Amino acid sequence: DEADLQLAFDSTIAHNDRIEPRDWMPEDYRKTLVRQIAQHAHSEIIGMQPEGNWIGRAPSLRRKAILLAKVQDEAGHGLYLYSACETLGVSREELTLKLMSGAQKYSSIFNYPTLSYADVGTIGWLVDGAAICNQVPLCRTSYGPYGRAMIRVCKEESFHQRQGYELLMTMMRGTDAQREMVQESVDRFWWPALMMFGPPDGDSPNTERSMAWGIKRHTNDELRQRMVDMTVPQAEKLGVTLPDPDIRWNEERQSYDFGEVDWDEFWAVVKGNGPCNEQRLAHRRKAYDDGAWVREAAMAYAAREETAR
Ligand code: 3HC
């Protein structure tokens, strides 16, 4: 009966084993997984827009090929994640409609514009760097299909981060104008990258349960701290300054202290009032409408195949 099923579920979670699609699971566990995996997938798909903005203007064939590969990877990450989400009984169509209606979210970071080519490097270094901090623990998330999707995503994410850092390193060895372009880009993306980890733990309605269910393996603040500790030495090597005068090594904590995120900005962007929210959703809706004929043709073909059998 249900009590036995709950016990079996609790024991699987307690042993850090995987919950698989056919296993019994509490309805709230399923619901919060649909919420997080769908929004993770939406983030990958919307994230293609800011980077895609520079494919036609990459400064060399090599940089263009790398950026093309990265944007295609993001599409693939979206597809793995939508597939993982479908195992929980929702359809991709339903999730896409929820994204476009604003009923489901995507990461705040993609509501910022990419104003210079250096942003391509900064997004690789900081945004994909933050993604790595967040996604490596998700390889051990308690829901099987989600954790397995993360293994492949993390491998590709490290290529994204390396190519971004290498691009910035190349520019820093260039002219003063290129160095200024990199610094200006880092100044714009540093704080929004820290916002990717979500609100402070005390303001996070989902963290406690997600930790208890083994969906999250670390809290928002723990992963944000990991990102700062990883990135400060990289910024020094690169020769850029991070726009936070409060960053300083704390010997006792063996971590960097850093300043306070602007949480008013964070919640404004999450609620739809960031610089590019409207543009991103309008672009996604247009792609959906422009692709309607492909979906209709595929459905008509599938139906005809069905009747021909
Ligand atoms: N942008 C938009 N919404 C955010 C957000 C952000 N940066 N951070 C938090 N939120 C939302 C949450 O979704 C939640 O709203 P909801 O209940 O309607 O979903 C609310 O703010 C409160 O936040 P919580 O901390 O309680 O929510 P979570 O426990 O879900 O934690 C999270 C948020 C850390 C983003 C977690 O959902 C997570 O780890 N998700 C998986 C990773 C992910 O989605 N990454 C997005 C970046 S895109 C990416 O990494 C791709 C790479 O190629 C760049």
Coordinates of N, CA and C and ligand atoms in Angstrom, one line a residue, residues 32 35-37 39-41 43-44 51 70 74 77 103 105-111 123 127-128 130-132 134-135 138 146 150 153 157 160 192 195-200 203-208 210 216 220 223 266-267 269-270, ligand 1:
T32 N 8.0 19.0 -8.6 CA 9.2 19.9 -8.5 C 10.3 19.5 -9.5
R35 N 9.1 21.0 -12.7 CA 9.4 22.4 -12.7 C 10.9 22.7 -13.0
Q36 N 11.8 22.0 -12.3 CA 13.2 22.3 -12.4 C 13.8 21.9 -13.8
I37 N 13.4 20.7 -14.2 CA 14.0 20.1 -15.5 C 13.4 20.9 -16.6
Q39 N 12.4 24.1 -16.7 CA 13.1 25.4 -16.7 C 14.5 25.3 -17.0
H40 N 15.2 24.2 -16.7 CA 16.5 24.0 -17.1 C 16.6 23.9 -18.6
A41 N 15.7 23.1 -19.2 CA 15.6 22.9 -20.7 C 15.3 24.2 -21.4
S43 N 16.0 27.1 -20.3 CA 17.2 28.0 -20.3 C 18.1 27.7 -21.4
E44 N 18.3 26.4 -21.7 CA 19.3 26.0 -22.7 C 18.8 26.6 -24.1
E51 N 23.8 34.1 -27.7 CA 25.1 33.7 -28.4 C 24.9 33.7 -29.9
K70 N 28.9 25.5 -30.3 CA 28.4 25.7 -28.9 C 26.9 25.9 -28.9
E74 N 23.9 23.7 -27.1 CA 22.8 24.1 -26.2 C 21.5 23.6 -26.7
H77 N 21.4 20.1 -25.4 CA 21.1 20.1 -24.0 C 19.6 20.2 -23.7
A103 N 4.3 30.9 -17.9 CA 3.9 30.1 -16.7 C 5.2 29.3 -16.2
K105 N 9.6 29.4 -16.2 CA 10.7 30.3 -16.3 C 11.9 29.8 -17.1
Y106 N 12.9 30.6 -17.3 CA 14.2 30.2 -17.8 C 15.2 31.1 -17.1
S107 N 16.5 30.8 -17.2 CA 17.5 31.4 -16.3 C 17.6 32.9 -16.6
S108 N 17.6 33.7 -15.6 CA 17.7 35.2 -15.7 C 18.8 35.7 -16.5
I109 N 19.9 34.9 -16.6 CA 21.1 35.4 -17.2 C 20.9 35.7 -18.7
F110 N 19.9 35.0 -19.3 CA 19.7 35.1 -20.8 C 18.9 36.3 -21.1
N111 N 18.5 37.1 -20.0 CA 17.7 38.3 -20.3 C 18.6 39.5 -20.4
I123 N 30.6 34.9 -21.8 CA 29.5 33.9 -21.5 C 30.1 32.5 -21.3
V127 N 29.3 32.3 -17.6 CA 28.0 31.7 -17.6 C 28.1 30.2 -17.7
D128 N 28.9 29.7 -18.6 CA 29.1 28.2 -18.6 C 29.9 27.7 -17.4
A130 N 29.5 29.0 -14.4 CA 28.5 28.9 -13.4 C 27.7 27.6 -13.6
A131 N 27.4 27.4 -14.9 CA 26.6 26.2 -15.2 C 27.3 24.9 -14.8
I132 N 28.7 24.9 -14.9 CA 29.4 23.7 -14.5 C 29.3 23.5 -13.0
N134 N 27.0 24.4 -11.2 CA 25.6 24.0 -10.8 C 25.3 22.6 -11.3
Q135 N 25.8 22.2 -12.5 CA 25.4 20.9 -13.2 C 26.3 19.7 -12.8
L138 N 24.5 18.0 -10.2 CA 23.2 17.4 -10.7 C 23.4 16.1 -11.4
Y146 N 17.4 12.6 -15.2 CA 17.9 13.9 -15.1 C 19.5 13.8 -14.9
M150 N 22.7 14.9 -17.4 CA 23.8 15.8 -16.9 C 25.2 15.4 -17.3
V153 N 25.9 16.6 -20.7 CA 25.9 18.0 -20.7 C 27.2 18.6 -20.1
E157 N 29.8 21.2 -21.6 CA 29.9 22.4 -20.9 C 31.4 22.8 -20.6
H160 N 32.7 24.4 -23.5 CA 32.2 25.7 -23.7 C 33.0 26.7 -22.8
P192 N 25.3 39.2 -12.8 CA 24.2 38.4 -13.3 C 24.6 36.9 -13.3
M195 N 23.8 35.5 -10.1 CA 22.4 35.4 -9.9 C 21.8 34.0 -10.4
M196 N 22.6 33.4 -11.3 CA 22.2 32.1 -11.9 C 21.9 31.1 -10.8
F197 N 22.6 31.2 -9.7 CA 22.5 30.2 -8.6 C 21.3 30.3 -7.8
G198 N 20.4 31.3 -8.1 CA 19.2 31.5 -7.4 C 19.3 32.4 -6.2
P199 N 18.2 32.6 -5.5 CA 18.2 33.6 -4.3 C 19.0 33.0 -3.2
P200 N 19.3 33.8 -2.2 CA 20.0 33.3 -1.0 C 19.2 32.2 -0.3
D203 N 15.9 32.7 1.3 CA 14.8 33.2 0.4 C 14.4 32.2 -0.6
S204 N 14.9 30.9 -0.5 CA 14.7 29.9 -1.5 C 13.6 28.9 -1.0
P205 N 12.4 29.1 -1.6 CA 11.3 28.2 -1.1 C 11.5 26.7 -1.4
N206 N 12.3 26.4 -2.5 CA 12.5 25.0 -2.9 C 13.7 24.3 -2.4
T207 N 14.7 25.0 -1.9 CA 16.0 24.4 -1.6 C 15.8 23.3 -0.5
E208 N 15.1 23.6 0.6 CA 15.1 22.6 1.7 C 14.6 21.3 1.2
S210 N 14.3 20.2 -1.9 CA 15.1 19.6 -3.0 C 16.3 19.0 -2.4
K216 N 18.7 18.4 -5.2 CA 19.9 19.3 -5.1 C 20.9 18.6 -4.2
N220 N 22.0 26.9 -2.9 CA 22.3 28.0 -3.8 C 23.5 28.7 -3.4
L223 N 26.9 26.7 -3.8 CA 27.4 26.7 -5.2 C 27.9 28.0 -5.7
F266 N 17.7 41.0 -9.3 CA 17.5 39.6 -9.5 C 16.0 39.3 -9.7
W267 N 15.2 39.7 -8.7 CA 13.7 39.5 -8.7 C 13.0 40.2 -9.8
V269 N 14.3 40.8 -12.8 CA 14.6 40.1 -14.0 C 13.8 38.8 -14.0
V270 N 13.7 38.1 -12.8 CA 13.0 36.8 -12.7 C 11.5 37.1 -13.0
Ligands
3HC1 N1 16.6 32.7 -13.1 C1 15.2 32.5 -13.2 N2 14.5 32.0 -12.1 C2 15.2 31.7 -11.1 C3 16.6 31.8 -10.9 C4 17.3 32.4 -12.1 N3 18.6 32.5 -12.0 N4 17.0 31.3 -9.7 C5 15.9 30.9 -9.1 N5 14.8 31.1 -9.9 C6 13.4 30.9 -9.5 C7 13.2 29.4 -9.3 O1 12.9 28.7 -10.5 C8 12.0 29.5 -8.3 O2 10.8 29.8 -9.0 P1 9.8 28.6 -9.3 O3 9.4 28.0 -8.0 O4 8.6 29.2 -10.0 O5 10.5 27.6 -10.2 C9 12.3 30.8 -7.5 O6 13.1 31.6 -8.3 C10 12.9 30.5 -6.1 O7 14.2 29.9 -6.4 P2 14.6 28.5 -5.6 O8 16.0 28.6 -5.2 O9 13.6 28.2 -4.5 O10 14.4 27.5 -6.8 P3 15.3 26.2 -7.1 O11 15.4 25.3 -5.8 O12 14.6 25.5 -8.3 O13 16.7 26.7 -7.4 C11 18.1 26.8 -9.5 C12 17.0 27.4 -8.7 C13 19.4 26.8 -8.7 C14 18.2 27.5 -10.8 C15 17.7 25.3 -9.7 O14 16.4 25.2 -10.2 C16 18.6 24.5 -10.6 O15 19.7 24.1 -10.2 N6 18.2 24.3 -11.8 C17 19.0 23.5 -12.8 C18 20.0 24.3 -13.4 C19 19.5 25.4 -14.3 O16 18.3 25.5 -14.5 N7 20.4 26.3 -14.7 C20 20.0 27.4 -15.5 C21 21.2 28.1 -16.2 S1 21.2 27.7 -17.8 C22 22.5 26.7 -18.0 O17 23.1 26.3 -17.0 C23 22.9 26.2 -19.4 C24 24.3 26.6 -19.8 O18 24.5 26.2 -21.1 C25 24.5 28.1 -19.7

